[in-house]
Tab-separated table of C-alpha atoms and ligand atoms in Angstrom:
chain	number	residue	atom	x	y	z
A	1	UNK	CA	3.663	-26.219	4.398
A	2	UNK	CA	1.634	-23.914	6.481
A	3	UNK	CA	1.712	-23.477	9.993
A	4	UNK	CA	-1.508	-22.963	11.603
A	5	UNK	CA	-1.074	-20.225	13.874
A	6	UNK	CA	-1.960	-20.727	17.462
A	7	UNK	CA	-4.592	-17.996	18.296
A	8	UNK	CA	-5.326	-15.738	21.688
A	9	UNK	CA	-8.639	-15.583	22.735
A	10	UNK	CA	-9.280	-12.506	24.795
A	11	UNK	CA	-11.041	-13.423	27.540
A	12	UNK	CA	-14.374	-11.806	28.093
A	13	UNK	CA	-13.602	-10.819	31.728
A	14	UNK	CA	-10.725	-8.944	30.200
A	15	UNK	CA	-12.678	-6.997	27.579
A	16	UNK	CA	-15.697	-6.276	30.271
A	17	UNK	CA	-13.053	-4.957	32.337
A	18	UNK	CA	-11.056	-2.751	30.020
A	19	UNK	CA	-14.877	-0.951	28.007
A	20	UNK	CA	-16.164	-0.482	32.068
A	21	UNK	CA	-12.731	1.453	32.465
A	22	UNK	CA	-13.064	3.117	29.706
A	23	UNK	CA	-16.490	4.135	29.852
A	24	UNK	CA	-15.957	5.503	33.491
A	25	UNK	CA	-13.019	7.519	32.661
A	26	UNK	CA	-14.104	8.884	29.090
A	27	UNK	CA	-17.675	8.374	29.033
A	28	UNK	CA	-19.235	5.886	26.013
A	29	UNK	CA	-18.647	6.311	22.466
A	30	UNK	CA	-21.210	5.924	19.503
A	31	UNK	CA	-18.515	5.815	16.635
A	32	UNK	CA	-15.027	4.721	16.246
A	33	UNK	CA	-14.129	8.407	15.893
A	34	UNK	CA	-14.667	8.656	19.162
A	35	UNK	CA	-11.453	6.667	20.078
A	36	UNK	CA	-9.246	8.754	20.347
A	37	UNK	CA	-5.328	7.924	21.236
A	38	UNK	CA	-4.582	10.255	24.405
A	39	UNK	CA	-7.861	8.275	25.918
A	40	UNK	CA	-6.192	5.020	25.156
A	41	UNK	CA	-2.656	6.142	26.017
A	42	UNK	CA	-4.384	7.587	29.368
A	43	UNK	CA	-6.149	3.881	30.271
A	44	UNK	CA	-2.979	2.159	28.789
A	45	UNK	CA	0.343	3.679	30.600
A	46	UNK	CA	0.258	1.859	33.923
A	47	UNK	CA	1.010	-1.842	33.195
A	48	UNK	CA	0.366	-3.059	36.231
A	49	UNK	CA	-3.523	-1.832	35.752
A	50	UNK	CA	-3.877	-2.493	32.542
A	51	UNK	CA	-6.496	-4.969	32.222
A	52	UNK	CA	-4.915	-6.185	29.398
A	53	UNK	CA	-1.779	-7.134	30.493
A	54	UNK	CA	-1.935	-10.714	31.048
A	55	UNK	CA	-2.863	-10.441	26.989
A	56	UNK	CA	-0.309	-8.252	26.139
A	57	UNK	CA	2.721	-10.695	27.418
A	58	UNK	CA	1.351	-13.412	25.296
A	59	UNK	CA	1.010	-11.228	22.380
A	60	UNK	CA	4.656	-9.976	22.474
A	61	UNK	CA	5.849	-13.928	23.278
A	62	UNK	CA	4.155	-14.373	19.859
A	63	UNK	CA	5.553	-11.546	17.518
A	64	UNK	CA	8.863	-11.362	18.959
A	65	UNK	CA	10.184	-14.972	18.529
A	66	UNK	CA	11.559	-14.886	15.134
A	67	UNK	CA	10.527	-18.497	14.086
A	68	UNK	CA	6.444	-16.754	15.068
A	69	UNK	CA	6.792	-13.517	14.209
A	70	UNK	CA	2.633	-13.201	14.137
A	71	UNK	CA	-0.158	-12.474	16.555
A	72	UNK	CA	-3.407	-13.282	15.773
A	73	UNK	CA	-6.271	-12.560	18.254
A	74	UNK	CA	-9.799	-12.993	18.796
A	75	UNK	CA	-11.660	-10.501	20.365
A	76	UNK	CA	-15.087	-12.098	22.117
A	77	UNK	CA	-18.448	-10.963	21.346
A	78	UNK	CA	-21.503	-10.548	23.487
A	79	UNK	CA	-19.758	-7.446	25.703
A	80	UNK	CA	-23.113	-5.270	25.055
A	81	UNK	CA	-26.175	-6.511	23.956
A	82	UNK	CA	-27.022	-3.977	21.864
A	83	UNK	CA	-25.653	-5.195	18.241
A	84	UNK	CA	-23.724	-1.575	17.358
A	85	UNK	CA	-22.283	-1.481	20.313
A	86	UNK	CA	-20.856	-4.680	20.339
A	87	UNK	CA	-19.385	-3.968	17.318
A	88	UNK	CA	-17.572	-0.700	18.690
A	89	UNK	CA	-16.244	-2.596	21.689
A	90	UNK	CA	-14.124	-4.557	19.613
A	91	UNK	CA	-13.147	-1.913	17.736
A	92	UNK	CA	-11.791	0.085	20.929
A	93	UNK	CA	-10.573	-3.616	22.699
A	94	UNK	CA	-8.239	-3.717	19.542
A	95	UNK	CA	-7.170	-0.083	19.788
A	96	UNK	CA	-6.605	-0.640	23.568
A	97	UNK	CA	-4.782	-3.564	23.009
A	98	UNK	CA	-2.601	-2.128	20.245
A	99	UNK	CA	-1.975	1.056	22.436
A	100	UNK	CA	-0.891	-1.233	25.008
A	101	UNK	CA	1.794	-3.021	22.950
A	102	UNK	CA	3.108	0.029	21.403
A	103	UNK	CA	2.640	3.759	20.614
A	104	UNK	CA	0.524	4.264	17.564
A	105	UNK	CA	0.742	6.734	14.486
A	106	UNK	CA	-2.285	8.602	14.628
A	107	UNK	CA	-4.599	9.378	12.123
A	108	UNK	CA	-4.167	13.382	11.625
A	109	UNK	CA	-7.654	13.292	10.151
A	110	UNK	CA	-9.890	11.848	13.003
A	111	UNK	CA	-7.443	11.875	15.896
A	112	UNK	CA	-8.171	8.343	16.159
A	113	UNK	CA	-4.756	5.838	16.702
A	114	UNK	CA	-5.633	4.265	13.477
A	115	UNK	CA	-7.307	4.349	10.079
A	116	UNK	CA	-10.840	3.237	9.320
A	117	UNK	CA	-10.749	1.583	5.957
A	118	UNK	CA	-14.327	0.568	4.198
A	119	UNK	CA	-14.373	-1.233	1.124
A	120	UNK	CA	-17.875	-1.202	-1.056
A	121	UNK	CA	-18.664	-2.536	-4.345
A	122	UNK	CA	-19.779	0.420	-5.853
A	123	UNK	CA	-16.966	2.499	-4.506
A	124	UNK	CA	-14.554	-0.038	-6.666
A	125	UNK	CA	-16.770	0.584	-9.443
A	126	UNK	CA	-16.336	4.490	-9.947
A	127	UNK	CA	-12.888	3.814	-9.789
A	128	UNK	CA	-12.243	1.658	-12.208
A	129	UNK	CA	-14.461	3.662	-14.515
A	130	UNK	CA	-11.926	6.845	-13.620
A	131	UNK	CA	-9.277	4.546	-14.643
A	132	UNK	CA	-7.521	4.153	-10.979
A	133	UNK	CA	-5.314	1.156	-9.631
A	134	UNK	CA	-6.031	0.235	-6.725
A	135	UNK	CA	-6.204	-2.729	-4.433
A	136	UNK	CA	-9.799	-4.111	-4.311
A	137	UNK	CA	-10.629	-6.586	-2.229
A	138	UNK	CA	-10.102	-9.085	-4.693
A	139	UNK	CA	-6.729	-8.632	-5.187
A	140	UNK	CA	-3.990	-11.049	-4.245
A	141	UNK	CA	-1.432	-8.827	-2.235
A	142	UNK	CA	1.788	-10.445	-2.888
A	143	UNK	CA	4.443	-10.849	0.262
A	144	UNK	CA	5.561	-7.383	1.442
A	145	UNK	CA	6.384	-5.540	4.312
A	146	UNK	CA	4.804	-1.809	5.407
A	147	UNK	CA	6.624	0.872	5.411
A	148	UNK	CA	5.394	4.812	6.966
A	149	UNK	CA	6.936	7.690	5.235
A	150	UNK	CA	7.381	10.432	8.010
A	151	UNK	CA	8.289	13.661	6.875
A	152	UNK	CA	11.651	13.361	5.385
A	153	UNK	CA	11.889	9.961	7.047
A	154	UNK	CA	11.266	6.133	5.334
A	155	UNK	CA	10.857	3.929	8.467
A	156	UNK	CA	9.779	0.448	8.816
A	157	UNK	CA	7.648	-0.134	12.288
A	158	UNK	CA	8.231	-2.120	14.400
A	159	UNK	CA	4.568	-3.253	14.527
A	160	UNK	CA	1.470	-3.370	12.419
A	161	UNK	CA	-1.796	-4.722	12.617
A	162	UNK	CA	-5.377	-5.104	11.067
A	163	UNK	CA	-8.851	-6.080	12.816
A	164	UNK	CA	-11.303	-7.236	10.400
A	165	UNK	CA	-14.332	-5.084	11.452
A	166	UNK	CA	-16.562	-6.814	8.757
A	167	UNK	CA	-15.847	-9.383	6.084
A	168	UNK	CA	-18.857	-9.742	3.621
A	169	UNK	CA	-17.540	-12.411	2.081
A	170	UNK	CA	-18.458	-16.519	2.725
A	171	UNK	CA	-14.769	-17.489	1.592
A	172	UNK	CA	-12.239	-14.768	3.048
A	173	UNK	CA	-9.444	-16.961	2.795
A	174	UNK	CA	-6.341	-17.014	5.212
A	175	UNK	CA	-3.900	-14.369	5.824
A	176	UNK	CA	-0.261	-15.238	5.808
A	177	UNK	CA	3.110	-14.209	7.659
A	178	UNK	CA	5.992	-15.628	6.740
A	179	UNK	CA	9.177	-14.625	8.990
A	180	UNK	CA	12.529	-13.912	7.444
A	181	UNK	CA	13.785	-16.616	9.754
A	182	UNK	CA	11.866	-19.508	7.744
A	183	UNK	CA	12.574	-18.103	4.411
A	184	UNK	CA	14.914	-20.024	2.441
A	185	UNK	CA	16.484	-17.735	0.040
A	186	UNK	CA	17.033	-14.722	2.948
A	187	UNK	CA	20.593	-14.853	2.423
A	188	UNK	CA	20.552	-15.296	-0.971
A	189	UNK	CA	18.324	-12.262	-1.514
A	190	UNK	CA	20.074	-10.005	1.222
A	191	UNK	CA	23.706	-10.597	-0.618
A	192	UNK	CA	22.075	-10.122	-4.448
A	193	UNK	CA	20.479	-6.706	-3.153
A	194	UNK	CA	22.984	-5.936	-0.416
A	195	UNK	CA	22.888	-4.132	2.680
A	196	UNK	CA	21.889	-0.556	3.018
A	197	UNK	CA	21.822	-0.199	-0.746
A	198	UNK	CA	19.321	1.725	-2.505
A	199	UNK	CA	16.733	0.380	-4.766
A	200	UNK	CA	13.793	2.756	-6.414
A	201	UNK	CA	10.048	1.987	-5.430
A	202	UNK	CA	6.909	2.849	-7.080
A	203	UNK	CA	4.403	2.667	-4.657
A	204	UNK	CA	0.924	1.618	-5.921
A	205	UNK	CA	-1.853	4.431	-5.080
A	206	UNK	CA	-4.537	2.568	-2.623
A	207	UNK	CA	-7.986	4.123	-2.746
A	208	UNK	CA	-10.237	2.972	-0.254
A	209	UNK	CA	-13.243	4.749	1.260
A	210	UNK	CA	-12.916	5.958	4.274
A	211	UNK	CA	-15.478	6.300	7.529
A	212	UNK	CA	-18.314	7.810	5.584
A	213	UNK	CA	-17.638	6.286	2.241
A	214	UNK	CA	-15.451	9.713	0.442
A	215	UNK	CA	-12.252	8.290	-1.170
A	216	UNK	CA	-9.383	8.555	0.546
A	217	UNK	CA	-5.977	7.978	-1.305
A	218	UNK	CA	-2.868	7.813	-0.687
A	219	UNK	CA	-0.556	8.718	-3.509
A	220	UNK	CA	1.482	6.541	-6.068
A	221	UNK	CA	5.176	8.023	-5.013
A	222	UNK	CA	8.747	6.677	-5.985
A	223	UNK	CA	10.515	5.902	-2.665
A	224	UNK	CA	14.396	4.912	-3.272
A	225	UNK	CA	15.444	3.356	-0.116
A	226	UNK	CA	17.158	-0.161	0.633
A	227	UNK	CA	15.150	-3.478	0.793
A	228	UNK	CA	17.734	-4.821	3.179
A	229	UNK	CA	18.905	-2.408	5.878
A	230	UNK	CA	20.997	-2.652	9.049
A	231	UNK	CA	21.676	-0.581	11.801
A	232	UNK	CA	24.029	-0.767	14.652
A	233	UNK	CA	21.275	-2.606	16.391
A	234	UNK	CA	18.798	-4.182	14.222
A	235	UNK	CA	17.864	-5.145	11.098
A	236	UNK	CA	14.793	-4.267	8.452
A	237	UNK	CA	13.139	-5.272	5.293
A	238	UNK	CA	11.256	-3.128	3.395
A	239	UNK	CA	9.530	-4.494	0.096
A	240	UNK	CA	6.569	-2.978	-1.142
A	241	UNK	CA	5.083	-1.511	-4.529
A	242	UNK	CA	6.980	-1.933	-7.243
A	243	UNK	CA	10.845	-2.090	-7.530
A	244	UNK	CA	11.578	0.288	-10.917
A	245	UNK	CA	14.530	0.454	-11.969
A	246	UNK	CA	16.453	1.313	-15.265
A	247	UNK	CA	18.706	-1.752	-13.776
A	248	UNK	CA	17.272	-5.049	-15.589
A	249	UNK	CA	19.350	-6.571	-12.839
A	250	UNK	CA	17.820	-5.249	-10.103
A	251	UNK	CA	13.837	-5.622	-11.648
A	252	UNK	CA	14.450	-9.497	-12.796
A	253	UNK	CA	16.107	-9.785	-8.873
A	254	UNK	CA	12.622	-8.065	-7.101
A	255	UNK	CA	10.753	-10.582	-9.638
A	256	UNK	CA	12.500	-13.333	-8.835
A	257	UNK	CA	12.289	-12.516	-4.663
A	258	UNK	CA	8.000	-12.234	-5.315
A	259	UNK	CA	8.131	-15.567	-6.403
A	260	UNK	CA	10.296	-16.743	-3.745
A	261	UNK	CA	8.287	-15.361	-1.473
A	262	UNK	CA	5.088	-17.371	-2.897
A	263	UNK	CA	6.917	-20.115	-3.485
A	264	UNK	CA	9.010	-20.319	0.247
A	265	UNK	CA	7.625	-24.104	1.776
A	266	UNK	CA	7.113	-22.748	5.047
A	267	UNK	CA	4.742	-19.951	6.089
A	268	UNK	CA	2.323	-19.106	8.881
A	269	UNK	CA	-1.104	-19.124	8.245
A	270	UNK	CA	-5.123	-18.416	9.958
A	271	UNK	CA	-8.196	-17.722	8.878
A	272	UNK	CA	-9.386	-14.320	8.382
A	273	UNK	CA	-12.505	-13.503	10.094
A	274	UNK	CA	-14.599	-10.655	11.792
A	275	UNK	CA	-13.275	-9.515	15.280
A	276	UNK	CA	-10.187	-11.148	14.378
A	277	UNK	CA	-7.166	-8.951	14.983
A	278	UNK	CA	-3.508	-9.581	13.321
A	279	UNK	CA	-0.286	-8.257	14.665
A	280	UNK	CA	3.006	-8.418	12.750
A	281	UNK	CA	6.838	-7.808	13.968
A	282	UNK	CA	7.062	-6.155	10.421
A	283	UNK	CA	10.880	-5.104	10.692
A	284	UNK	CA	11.573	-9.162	10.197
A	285	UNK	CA	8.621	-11.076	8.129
A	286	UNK	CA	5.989	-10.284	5.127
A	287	UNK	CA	2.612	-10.753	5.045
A	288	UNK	CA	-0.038	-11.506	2.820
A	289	UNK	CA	-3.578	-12.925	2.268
A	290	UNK	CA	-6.047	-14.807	-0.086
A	291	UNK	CA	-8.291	-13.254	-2.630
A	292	UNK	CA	-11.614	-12.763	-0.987
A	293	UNK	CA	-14.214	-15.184	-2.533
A	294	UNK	CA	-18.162	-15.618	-2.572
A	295	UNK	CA	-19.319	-12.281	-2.113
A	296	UNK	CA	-22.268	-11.726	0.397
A	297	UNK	CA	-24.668	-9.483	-1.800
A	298	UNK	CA	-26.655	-6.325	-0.237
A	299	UNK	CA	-24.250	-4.821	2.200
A	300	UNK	CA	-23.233	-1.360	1.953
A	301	UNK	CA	-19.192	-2.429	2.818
A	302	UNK	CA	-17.828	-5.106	1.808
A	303	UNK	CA	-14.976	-5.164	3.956
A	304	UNK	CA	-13.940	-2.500	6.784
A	305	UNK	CA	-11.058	-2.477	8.973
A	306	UNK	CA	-9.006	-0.853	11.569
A	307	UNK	CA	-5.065	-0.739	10.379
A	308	UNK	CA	-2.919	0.386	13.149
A	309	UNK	CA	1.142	1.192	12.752
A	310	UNK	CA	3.436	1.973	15.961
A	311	UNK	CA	5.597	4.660	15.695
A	312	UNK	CA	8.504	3.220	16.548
A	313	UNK	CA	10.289	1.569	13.767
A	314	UNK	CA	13.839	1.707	11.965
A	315	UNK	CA	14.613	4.604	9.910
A	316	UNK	CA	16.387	3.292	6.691
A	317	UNK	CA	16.139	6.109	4.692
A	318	UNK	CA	16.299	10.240	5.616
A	319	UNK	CA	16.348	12.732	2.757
A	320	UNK	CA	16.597	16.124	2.865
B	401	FE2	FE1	0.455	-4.591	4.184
């Protein structure tokens, strides 16, 4: 069965109020690069001025009741009449109001306290001519959970999150959480892999072209870290890529959890849509989505988002 998530609509006022901060203290962008996070951070620390606080306490009622898990969030349009920058004032409403629930990796490249991915048809193309796997927007990602690799450190955050910039497709499907706390076989799973025991990972490559359509990549790596860790405090699940192992035991097990994963009754579920914005506790749920169906033909992009990642998460794995 799928839950229909319940969604927050920003209100307007809100947004109005947060871009004419912004704008007075920073002066007004004409790109996303001009985000940057020490602006945000700057407009964001005081949380009794924040003009996104009344949002933010609904947000984190949402992704940190285990049986929820998942925010999602509409950001309103009609801030500026002028179409572009419309567009960017979502953009920085979903930066400010990730900034606001948590501190954010930042994008070494741009500055920026998240990374710009755009998706185009002919991008996808070259690739597959070069012989590349990657995830095109036509892909079915399976149930996983993010992890960040930082420096000698595998850490699970606490939060991520993705606003759908633009979506050129007519049938974009639903995207899906599904919190350890309604997944049948947790326990089963946890005991067959164990606590804090290592597993090998190959991470799939994703190429995806970035703000002014080069390739960016991240590299296919092996990881070996736990699925299923615990720490004095809390607990984390990482599962993403693929699970290689010279173990049969251990590869038939990560099968066998996919599929109970896509299989699992329960899950919670909404629409994926422009200026839509999705926030996961990741340290205790997956996520997934629908293939992307009905392509709108004659766009440059046909998909572009923001993917932000806080910095705080659960280190379950330090080598070195
Ligand atoms: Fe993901």
């Amino acid at each position: 069965m799928y839950f229909q998530a319940d969604t927050i609509a920003i209100e307007k006022t809100e947004v109005s109020s947060f871009i004419d901060s912004y704008v007075t203290n920073f002066g007004n962008i004409s790109s996303l690069s001009d985000i940057k996070t020490k602006d945000l951070k700057e407009l964001t620390k005081d949380s009794r001025t924040n003009p996104f606080k009344d949002s933010i306490e609904k947000i984190k009622t949402q992704t940190d009741d285990d049986k929820i898990g998942i925010s999602v969030v509409d950001i309103p349009s009609g801030i500026s009449e002028d179409k572009k920058l419309d567009v960017l004032y979502g953009c920085l409403s979903a930066a400010g109001l990730m900034e606001s629930l948590s501190e954010l990796v930042e994008d070494k490249k741009s500055g920026t306290p998240f990374t710009l991915y755009n998706a185009s048809k002919e991008n996808e193309e070259k690739l597959v001519e070069a012989g590349l796997k990657f995830y095109s927007p036509e892909d079915r990602l399976g149930f996983h959970t993010d992890g960040l690799i930082d420096g000698a450190k595998v850490k699970v955050p606490n939060y991520i999150a993705v606003y759908n910039i633009m979506v050129a497709y007519r049938k974009p499907g639903n995207f899906y959480y599904l919190p350890k706390s309604l997944w049948k076989d947790y326990n089963k799973f946890r005991d067959a892999f164990g606590i804090n025991k290592d597993v090998s990972f190959s991470m799939t490559p994703i190429v995806y072209a970035g703000k002014d359509g080069e390739l960016v990549s991240s590299e296919g790596k092996t990881l070996t870290c736990p699925v299923f860790s615990s720490d004095s405090c809390t607990d984390a699940i990482f599962f993403n890529g693929e699970v290689s192992s010279d173990c049969n035991k251990i590869t038939t097990l990560a099968a066998e959890m996919t599929e109970s994963l896509l299989d699992n009754p329960d899950r919670w579920a909404a629409p994926i849509k422009n200026r839509r914005l999705f926030i996961m506790n990741n340290k205790s749920g997956f996520h997934a989505r629908d293939i992307f169906a009905d392509p709108i033909d004659g766009v440059r992009y046909t998909r572009s988002f923001m993917r932000f990642v806080s910095e705080e998460g659960q280190c379950i794995k330090e080598t070195a």
